[in-house]
JSON list of C-alpha atoms in Angstrom, two decimals:
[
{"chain": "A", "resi": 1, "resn": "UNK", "atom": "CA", "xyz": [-5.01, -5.59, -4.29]},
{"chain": "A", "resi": 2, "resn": "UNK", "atom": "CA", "xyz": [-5.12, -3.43, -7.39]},
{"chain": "A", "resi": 3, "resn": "UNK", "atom": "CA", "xyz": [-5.20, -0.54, -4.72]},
{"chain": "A", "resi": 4, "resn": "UNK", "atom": "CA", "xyz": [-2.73, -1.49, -2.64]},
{"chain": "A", "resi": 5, "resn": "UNK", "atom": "CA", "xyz": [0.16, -2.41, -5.77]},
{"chain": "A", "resi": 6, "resn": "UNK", "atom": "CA", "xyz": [-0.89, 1.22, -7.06]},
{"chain": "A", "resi": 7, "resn": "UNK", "atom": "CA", "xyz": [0.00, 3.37, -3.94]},
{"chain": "A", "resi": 8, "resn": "UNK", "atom": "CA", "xyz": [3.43, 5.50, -4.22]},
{"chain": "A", "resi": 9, "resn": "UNK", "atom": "CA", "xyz": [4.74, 5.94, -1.04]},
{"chain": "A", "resi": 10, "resn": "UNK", "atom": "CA", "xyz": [6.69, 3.12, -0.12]},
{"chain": "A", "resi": 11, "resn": "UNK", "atom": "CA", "xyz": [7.57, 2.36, -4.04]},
{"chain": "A", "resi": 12, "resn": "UNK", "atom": "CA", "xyz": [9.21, 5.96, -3.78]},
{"chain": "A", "resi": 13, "resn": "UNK", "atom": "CA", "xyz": [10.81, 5.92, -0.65]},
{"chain": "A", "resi": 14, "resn": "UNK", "atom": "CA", "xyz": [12.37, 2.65, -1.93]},
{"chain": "A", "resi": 15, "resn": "UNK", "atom": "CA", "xyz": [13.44, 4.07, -5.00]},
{"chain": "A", "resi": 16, "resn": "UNK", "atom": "CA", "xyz": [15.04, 6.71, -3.03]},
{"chain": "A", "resi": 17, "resn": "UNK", "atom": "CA", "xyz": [16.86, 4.44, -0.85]},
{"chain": "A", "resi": 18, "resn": "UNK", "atom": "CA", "xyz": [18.25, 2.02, -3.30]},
{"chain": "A", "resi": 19, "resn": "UNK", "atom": "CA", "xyz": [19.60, 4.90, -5.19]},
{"chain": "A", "resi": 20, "resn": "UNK", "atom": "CA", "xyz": [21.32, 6.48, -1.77]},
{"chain": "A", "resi": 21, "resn": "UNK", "atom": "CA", "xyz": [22.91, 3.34, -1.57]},
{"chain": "A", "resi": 22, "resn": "UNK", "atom": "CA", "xyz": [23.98, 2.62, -4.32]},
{"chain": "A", "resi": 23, "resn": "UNK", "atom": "CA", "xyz": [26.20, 6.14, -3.98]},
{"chain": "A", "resi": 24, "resn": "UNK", "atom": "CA", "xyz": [27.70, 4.53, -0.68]},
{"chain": "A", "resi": 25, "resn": "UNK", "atom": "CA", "xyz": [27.86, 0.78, -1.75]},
{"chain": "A", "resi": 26, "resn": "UNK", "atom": "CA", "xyz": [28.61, -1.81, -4.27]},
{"chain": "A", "resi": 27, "resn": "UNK", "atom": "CA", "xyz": [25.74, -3.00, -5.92]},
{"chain": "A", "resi": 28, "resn": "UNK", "atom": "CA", "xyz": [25.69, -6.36, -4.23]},
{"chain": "A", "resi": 29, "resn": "UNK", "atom": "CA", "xyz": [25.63, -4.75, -0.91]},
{"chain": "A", "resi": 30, "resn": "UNK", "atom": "CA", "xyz": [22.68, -2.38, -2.00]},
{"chain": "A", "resi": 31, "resn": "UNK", "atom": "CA", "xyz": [21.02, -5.40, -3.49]},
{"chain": "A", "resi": 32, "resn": "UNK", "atom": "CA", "xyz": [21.35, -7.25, -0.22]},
{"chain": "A", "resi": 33, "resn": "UNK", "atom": "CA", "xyz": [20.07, -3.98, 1.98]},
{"chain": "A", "resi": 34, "resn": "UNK", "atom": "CA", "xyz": [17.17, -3.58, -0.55]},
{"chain": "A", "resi": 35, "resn": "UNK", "atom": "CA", "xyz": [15.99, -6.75, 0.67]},
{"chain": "A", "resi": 36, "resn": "UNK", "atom": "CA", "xyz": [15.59, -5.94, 4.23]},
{"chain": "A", "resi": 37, "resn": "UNK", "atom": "CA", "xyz": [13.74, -2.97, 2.99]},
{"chain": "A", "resi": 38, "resn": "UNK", "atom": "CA", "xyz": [11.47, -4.81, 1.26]},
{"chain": "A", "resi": 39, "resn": "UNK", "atom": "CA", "xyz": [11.23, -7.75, 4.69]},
{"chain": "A", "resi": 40, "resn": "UNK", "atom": "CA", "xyz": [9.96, -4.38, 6.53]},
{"chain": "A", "resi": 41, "resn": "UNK", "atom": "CA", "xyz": [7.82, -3.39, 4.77]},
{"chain": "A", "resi": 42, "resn": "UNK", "atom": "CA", "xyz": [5.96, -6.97, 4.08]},
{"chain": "A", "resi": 43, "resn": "UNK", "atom": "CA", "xyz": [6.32, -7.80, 7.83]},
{"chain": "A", "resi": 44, "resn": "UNK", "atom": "CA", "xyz": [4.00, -4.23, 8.65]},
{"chain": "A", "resi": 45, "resn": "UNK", "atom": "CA", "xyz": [1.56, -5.66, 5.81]},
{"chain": "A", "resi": 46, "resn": "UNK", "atom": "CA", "xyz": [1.54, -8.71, 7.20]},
{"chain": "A", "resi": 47, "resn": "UNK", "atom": "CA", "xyz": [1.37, -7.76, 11.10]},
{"chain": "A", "resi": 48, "resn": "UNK", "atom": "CA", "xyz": [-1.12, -4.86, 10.27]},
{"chain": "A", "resi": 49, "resn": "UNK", "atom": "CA", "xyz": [-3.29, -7.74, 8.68]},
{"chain": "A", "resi": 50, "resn": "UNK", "atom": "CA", "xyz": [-3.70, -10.05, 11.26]},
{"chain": "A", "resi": 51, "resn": "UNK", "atom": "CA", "xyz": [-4.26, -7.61, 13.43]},
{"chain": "A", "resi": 52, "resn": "UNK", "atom": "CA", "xyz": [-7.19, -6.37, 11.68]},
{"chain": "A", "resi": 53, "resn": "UNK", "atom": "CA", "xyz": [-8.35, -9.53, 11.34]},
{"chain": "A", "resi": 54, "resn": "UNK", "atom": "CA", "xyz": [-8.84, -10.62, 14.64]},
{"chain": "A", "resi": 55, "resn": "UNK", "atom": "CA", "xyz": [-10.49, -7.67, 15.82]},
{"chain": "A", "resi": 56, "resn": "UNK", "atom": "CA", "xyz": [-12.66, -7.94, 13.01]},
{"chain": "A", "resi": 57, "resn": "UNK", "atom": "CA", "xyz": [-13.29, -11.54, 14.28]},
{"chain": "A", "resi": 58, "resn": "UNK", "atom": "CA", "xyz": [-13.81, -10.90, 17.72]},
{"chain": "A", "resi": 59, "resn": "UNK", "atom": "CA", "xyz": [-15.94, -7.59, 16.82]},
{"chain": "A", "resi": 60, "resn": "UNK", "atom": "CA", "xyz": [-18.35, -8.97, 13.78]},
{"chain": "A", "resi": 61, "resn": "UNK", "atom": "CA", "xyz": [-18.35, -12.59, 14.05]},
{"chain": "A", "resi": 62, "resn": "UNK", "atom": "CA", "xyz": [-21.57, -12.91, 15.21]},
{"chain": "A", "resi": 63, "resn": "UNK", "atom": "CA", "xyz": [-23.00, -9.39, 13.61]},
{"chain": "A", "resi": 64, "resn": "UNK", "atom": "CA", "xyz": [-22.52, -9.68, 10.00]},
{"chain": "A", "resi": 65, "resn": "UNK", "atom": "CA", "xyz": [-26.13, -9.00, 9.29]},
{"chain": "A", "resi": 66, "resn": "UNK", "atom": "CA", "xyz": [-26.82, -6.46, 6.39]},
{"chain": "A", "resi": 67, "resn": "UNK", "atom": "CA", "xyz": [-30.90, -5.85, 7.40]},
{"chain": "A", "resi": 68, "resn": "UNK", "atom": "CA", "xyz": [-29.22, -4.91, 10.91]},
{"chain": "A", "resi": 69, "resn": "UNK", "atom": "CA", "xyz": [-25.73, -3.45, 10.67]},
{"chain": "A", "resi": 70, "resn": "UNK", "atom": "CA", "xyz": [-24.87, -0.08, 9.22]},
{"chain": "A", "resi": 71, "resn": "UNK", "atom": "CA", "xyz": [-21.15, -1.19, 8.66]},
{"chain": "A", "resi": 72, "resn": "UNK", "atom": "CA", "xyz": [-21.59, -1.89, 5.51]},
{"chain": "A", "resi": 73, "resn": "UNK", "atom": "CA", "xyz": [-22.74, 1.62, 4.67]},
{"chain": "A", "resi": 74, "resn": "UNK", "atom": "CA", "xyz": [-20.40, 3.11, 6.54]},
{"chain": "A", "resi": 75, "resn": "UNK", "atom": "CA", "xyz": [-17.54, 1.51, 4.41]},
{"chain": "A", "resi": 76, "resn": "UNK", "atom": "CA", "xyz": [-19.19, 2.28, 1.33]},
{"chain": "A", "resi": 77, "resn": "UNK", "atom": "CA", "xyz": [-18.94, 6.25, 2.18]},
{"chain": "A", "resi": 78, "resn": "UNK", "atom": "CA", "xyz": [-15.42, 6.16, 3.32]},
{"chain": "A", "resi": 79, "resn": "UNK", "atom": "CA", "xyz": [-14.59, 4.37, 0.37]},
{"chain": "A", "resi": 80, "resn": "UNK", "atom": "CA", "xyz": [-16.34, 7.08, -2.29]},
{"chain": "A", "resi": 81, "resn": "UNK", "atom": "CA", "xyz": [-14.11, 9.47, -0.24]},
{"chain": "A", "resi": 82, "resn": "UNK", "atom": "CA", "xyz": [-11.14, 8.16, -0.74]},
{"chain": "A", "resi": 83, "resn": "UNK", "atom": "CA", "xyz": [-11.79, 7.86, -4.09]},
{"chain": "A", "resi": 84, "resn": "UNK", "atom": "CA", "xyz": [-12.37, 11.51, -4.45]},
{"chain": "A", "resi": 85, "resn": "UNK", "atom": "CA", "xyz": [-9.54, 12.50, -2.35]},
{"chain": "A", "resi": 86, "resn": "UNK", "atom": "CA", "xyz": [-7.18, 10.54, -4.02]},
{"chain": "A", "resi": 87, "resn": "UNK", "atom": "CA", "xyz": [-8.37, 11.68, -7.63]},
{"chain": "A", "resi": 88, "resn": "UNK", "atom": "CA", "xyz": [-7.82, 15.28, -6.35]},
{"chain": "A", "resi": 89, "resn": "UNK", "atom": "CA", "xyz": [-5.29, 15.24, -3.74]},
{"chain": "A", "resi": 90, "resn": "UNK", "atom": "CA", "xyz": [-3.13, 12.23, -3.73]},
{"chain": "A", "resi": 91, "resn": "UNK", "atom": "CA", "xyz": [-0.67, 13.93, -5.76]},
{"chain": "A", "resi": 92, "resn": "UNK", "atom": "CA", "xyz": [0.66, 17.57, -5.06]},
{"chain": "A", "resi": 93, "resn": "UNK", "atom": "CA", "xyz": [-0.09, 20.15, -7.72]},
{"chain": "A", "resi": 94, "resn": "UNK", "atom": "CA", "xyz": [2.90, 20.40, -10.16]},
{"chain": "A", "resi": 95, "resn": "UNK", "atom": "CA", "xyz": [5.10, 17.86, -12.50]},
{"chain": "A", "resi": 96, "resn": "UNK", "atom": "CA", "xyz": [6.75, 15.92, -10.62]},
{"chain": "A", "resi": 97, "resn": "UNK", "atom": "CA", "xyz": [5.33, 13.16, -8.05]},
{"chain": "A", "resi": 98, "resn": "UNK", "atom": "CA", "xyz": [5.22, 14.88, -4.88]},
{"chain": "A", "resi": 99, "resn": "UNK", "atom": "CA", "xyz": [2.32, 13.10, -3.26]},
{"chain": "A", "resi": 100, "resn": "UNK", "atom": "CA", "xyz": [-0.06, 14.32, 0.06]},
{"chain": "A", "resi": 101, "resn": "UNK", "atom": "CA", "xyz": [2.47, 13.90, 3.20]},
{"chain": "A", "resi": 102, "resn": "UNK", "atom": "CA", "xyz": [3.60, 17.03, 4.90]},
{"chain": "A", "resi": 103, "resn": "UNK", "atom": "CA", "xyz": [7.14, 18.27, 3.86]},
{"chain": "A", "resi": 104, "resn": "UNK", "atom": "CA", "xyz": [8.19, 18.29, 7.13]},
{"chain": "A", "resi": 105, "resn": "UNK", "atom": "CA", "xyz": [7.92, 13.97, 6.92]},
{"chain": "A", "resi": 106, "resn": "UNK", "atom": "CA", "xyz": [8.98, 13.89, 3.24]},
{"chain": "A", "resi": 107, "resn": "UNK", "atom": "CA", "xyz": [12.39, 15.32, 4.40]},
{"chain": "A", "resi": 108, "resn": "UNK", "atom": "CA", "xyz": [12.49, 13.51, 6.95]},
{"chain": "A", "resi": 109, "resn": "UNK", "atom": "CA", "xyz": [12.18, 10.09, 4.78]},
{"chain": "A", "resi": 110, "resn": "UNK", "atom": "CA", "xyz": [14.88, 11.64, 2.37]},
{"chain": "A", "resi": 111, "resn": "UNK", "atom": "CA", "xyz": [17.22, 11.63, 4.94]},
{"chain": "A", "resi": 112, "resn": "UNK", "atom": "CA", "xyz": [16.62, 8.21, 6.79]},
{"chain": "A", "resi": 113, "resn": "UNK", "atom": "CA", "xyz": [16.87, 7.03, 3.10]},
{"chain": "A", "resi": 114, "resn": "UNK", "atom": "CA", "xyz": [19.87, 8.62, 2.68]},
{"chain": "A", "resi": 115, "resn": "UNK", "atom": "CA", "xyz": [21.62, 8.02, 6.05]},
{"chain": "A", "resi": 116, "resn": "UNK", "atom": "CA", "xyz": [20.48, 4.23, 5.91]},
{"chain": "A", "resi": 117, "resn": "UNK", "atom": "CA", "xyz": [23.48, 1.90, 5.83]},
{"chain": "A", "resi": 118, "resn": "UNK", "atom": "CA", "xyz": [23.04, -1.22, 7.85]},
{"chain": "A", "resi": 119, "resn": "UNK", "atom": "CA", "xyz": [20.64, -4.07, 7.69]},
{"chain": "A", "resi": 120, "resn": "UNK", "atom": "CA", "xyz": [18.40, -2.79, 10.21]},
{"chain": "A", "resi": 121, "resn": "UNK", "atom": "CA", "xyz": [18.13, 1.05, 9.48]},
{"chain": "A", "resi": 122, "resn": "UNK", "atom": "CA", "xyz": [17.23, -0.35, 5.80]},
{"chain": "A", "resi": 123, "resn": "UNK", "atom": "CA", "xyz": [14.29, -2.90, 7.80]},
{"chain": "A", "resi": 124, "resn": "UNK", "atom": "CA", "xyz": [12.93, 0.08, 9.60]},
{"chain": "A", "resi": 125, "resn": "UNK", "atom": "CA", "xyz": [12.78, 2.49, 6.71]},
{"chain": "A", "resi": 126, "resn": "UNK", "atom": "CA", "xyz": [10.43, -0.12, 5.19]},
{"chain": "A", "resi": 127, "resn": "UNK", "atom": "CA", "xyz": [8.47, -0.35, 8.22]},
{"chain": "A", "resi": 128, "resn": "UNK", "atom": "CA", "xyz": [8.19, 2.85, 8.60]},
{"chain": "A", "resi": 129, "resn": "UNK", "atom": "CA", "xyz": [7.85, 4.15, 4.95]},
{"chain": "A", "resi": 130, "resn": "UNK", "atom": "CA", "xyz": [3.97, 3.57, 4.38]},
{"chain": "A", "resi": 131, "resn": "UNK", "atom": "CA", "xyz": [3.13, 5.19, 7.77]},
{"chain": "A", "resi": 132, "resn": "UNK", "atom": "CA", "xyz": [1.10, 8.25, 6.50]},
{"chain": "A", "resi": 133, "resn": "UNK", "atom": "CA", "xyz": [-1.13, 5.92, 3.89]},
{"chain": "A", "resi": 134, "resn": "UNK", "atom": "CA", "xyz": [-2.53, 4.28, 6.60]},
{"chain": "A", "resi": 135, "resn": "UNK", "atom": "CA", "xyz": [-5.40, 6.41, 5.70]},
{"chain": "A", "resi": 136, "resn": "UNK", "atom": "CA", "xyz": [-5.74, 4.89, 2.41]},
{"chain": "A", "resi": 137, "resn": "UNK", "atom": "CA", "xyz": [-5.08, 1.18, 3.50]},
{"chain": "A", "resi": 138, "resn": "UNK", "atom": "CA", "xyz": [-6.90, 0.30, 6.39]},
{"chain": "A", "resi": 139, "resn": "UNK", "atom": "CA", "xyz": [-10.30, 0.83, 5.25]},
{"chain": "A", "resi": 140, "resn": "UNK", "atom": "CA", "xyz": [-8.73, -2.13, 2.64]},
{"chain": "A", "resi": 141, "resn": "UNK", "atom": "CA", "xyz": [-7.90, -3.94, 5.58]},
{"chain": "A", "resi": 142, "resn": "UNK", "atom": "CA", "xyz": [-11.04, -4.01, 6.68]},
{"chain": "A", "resi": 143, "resn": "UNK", "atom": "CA", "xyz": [-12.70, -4.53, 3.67]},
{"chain": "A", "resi": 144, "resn": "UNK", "atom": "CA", "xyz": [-10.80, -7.74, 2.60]},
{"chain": "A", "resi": 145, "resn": "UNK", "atom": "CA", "xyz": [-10.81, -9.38, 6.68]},
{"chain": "A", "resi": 146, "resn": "UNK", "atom": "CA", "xyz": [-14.89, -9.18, 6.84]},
{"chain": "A", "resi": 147, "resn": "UNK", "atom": "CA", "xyz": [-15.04, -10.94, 3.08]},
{"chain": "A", "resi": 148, "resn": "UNK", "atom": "CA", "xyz": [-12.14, -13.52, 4.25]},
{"chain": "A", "resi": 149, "resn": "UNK", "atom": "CA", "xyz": [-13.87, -14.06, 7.33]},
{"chain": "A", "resi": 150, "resn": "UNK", "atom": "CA", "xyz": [-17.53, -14.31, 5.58]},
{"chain": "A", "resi": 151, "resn": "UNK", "atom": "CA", "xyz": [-15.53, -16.74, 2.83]},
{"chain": "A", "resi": 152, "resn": "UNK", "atom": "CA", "xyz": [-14.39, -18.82, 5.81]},
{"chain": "A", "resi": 153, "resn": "UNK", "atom": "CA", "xyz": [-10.98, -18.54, 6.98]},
{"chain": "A", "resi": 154, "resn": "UNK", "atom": "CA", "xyz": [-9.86, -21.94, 6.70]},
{"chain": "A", "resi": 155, "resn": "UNK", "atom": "CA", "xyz": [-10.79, -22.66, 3.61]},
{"chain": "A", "resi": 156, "resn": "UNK", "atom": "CA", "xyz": [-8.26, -22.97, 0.35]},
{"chain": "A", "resi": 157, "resn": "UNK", "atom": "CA", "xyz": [-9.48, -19.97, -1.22]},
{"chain": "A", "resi": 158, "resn": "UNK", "atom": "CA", "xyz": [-9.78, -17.63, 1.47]},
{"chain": "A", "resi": 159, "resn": "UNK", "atom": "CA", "xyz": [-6.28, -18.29, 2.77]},
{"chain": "A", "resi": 160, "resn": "UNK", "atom": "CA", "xyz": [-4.49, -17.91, -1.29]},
{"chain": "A", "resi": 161, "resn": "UNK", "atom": "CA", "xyz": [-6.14, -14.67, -1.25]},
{"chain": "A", "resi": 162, "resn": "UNK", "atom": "CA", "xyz": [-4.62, -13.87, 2.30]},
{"chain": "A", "resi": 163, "resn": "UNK", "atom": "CA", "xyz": [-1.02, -14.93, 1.11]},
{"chain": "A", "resi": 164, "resn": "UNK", "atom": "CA", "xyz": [-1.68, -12.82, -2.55]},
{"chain": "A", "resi": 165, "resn": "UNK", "atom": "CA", "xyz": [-3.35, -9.97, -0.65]},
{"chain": "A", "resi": 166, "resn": "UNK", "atom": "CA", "xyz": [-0.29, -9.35, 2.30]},
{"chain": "A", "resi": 167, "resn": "UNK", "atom": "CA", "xyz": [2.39, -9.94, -0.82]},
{"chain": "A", "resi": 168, "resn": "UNK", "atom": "CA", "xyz": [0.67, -7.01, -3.25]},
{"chain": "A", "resi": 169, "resn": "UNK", "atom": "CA", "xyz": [2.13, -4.21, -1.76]},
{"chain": "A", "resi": 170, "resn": "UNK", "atom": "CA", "xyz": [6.41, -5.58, -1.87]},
{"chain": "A", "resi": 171, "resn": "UNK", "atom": "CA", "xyz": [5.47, -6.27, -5.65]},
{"chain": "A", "resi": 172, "resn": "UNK", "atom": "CA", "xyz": [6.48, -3.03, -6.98]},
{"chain": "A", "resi": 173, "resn": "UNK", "atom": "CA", "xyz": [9.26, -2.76, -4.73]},
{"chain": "A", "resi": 174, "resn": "UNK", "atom": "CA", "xyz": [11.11, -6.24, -6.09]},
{"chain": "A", "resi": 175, "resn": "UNK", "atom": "CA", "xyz": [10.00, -4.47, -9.73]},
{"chain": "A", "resi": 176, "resn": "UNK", "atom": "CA", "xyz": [11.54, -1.02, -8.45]},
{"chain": "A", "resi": 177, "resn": "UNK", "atom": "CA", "xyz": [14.95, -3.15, -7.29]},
{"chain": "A", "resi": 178, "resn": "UNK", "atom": "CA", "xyz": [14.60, -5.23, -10.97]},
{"chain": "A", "resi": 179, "resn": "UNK", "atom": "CA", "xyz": [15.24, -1.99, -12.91]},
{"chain": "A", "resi": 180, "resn": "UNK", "atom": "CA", "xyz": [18.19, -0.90, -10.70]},
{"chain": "A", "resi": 181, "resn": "UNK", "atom": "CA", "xyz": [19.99, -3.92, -11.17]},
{"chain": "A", "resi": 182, "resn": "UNK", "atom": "CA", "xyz": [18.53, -3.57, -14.89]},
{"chain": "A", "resi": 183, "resn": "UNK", "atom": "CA", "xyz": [20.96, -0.59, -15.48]},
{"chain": "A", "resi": 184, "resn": "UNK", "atom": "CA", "xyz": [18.16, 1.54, -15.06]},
{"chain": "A", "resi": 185, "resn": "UNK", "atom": "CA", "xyz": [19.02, 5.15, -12.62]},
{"chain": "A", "resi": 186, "resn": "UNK", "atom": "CA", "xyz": [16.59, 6.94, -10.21]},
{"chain": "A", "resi": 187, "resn": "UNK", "atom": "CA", "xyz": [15.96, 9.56, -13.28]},
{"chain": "A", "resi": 188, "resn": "UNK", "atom": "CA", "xyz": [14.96, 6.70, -15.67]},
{"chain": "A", "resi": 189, "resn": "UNK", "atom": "CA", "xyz": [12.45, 5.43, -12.76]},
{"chain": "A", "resi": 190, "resn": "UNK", "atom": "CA", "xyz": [11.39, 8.61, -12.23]},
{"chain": "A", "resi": 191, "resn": "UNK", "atom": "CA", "xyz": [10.32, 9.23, -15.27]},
{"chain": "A", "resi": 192, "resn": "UNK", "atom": "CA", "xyz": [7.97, 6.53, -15.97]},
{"chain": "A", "resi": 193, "resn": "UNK", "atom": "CA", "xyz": [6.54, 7.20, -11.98]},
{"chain": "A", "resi": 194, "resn": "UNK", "atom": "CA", "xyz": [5.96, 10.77, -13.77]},
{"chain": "A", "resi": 195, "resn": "UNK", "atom": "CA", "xyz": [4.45, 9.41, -17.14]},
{"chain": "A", "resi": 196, "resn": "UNK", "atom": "CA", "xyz": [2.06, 6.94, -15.10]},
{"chain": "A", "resi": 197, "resn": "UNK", "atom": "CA", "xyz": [0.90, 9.91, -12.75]},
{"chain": "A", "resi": 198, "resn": "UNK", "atom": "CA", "xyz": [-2.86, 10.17, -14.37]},
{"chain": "A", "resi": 199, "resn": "UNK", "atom": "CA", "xyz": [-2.89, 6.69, -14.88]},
{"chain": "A", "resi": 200, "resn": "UNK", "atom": "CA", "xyz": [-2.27, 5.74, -10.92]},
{"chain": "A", "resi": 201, "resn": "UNK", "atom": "CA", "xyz": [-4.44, 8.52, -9.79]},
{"chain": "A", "resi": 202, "resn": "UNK", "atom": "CA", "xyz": [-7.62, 7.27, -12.01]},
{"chain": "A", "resi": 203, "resn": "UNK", "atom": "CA", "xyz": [-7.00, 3.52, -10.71]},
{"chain": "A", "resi": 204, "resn": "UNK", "atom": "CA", "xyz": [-7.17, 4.72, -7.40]},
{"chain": "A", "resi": 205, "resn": "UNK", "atom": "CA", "xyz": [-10.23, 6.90, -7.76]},
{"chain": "A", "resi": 206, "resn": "UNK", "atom": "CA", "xyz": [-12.01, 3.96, -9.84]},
{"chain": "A", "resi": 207, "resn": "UNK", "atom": "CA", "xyz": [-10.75, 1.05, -7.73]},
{"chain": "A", "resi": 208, "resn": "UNK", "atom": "CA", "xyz": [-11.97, 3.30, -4.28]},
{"chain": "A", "resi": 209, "resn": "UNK", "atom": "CA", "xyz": [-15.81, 3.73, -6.37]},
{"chain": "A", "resi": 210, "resn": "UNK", "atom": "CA", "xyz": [-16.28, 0.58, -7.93]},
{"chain": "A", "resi": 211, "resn": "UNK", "atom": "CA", "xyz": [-15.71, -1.21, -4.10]},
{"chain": "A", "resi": 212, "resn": "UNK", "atom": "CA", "xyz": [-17.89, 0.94, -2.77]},
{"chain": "A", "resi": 213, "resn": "UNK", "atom": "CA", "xyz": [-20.37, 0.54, -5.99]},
{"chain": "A", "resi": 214, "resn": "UNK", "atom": "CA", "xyz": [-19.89, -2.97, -4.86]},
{"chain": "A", "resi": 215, "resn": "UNK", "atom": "CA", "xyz": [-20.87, -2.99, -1.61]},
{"chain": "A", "resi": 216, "resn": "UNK", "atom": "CA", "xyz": [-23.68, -1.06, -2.01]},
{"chain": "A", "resi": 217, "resn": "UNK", "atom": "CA", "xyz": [-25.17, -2.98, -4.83]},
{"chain": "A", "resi": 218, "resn": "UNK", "atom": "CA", "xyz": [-24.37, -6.95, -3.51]},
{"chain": "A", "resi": 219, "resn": "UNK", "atom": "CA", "xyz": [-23.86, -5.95, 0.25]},
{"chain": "A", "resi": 220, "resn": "UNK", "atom": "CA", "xyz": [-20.41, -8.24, 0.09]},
{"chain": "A", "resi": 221, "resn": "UNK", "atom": "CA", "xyz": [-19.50, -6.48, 3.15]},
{"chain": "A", "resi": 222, "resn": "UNK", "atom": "CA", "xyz": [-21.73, -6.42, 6.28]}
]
């Protein structure tokens, strides 16, 4: 969860789009658009989730055996990857907070943000925004459906943590929209996104480790 509230992409694309808007609209128009951003992205969470979930169910169900699988180690190495990548490469080289994407799809985001004006050009732009951190999430995904599934999915626990888990990433978004209607500006905002740049980039890289540390060590995921 702490991964998944830490990741940029979305967050900035939002930011982005809220500020667009509020060049085009009044602020209780951008207020109400900002919302269907935020429904898009939370319904791909949410769909994406599910999804994983039943494979996982129909794939491990009856193989979750540690002595016998190698999934477990499997995880574990793509996880100490993505630590390493995102220490080192998450964020472009230079001041500001250009992350990983290609430039190519970074302009193209600019400008759906800044063409969006309706209810559903704002929904799809939040679908659509987390797209090329796939890589980074669905090994999450993954992760948290096998432990769910091992917790039993019909218990109390298991589903809170399924509700907490699909609302973690639209959490800095509704912060993102707070400071807007705050009287904060996109410069303000991106400031502290600047000022919390080593900060993000070590909780990834730790969060990434310590899972896999995890795994390894307890084998919670097999």
């Amino acid at each position: 969860m702490l991964i998944m509230g830490s990741l940029q992409l979305t967050p900035g694309v939002f930011a982005l789009f809220y500020h667009y808007s509020l060049g085009q609209f009044s602020k209780a128009k951008t207020s109400y658009l900002s919302l269907f951003f935020i429904l898009g992205a939370e319904i791909v969470t949410t769909c994406l989730y599910l999804s994983i979930f039943y494979l996982t169910c129909i794939f491990f169900f009856d193989n979750l055996h540690p002595e016998t699988s190698i999934l477990f180690w499997a995880i574990a190495g793509i996880l100490i990857a993505l630590g390493i990548v995102s220490f080192f490469f998450y964020y472009r080289r230079g001041t500001g907070t250009k992350l990983f994407i290609p430039r190519k799809y970074a302009e193209a985001l600019d400008l759906s943000a800044k063409s969006a004006k309706t209810r559903s050009d704002a929904f799809m732009l939040g679908a659509l925004a987390g797209t090329c951190e796939l890589f980074f999430t669905l090994p999450l995904y993954i992760v948290t459906c096998i432990e769910i599934m091992r917790m039993g999915s019909e218990g109390f626990a298991s589903n809170l943590l399924t509700v907490i888990y699909i609302l973690t990433p639209v959490i800095p978004l509704f912060f993102i929209r707070w400071k807007f209607q705050s009287g904060l500006n996109l410069a303000d905002i991106q400031k502290s996104r600047v000022h919390d740049k080593i900060f993000t980039r070590f909780i990834l890289a730790f969060s990434y480790i310590l899972i896999a540390i995890l795994i390894i060590c307890f084998r919670t995921v097999y």
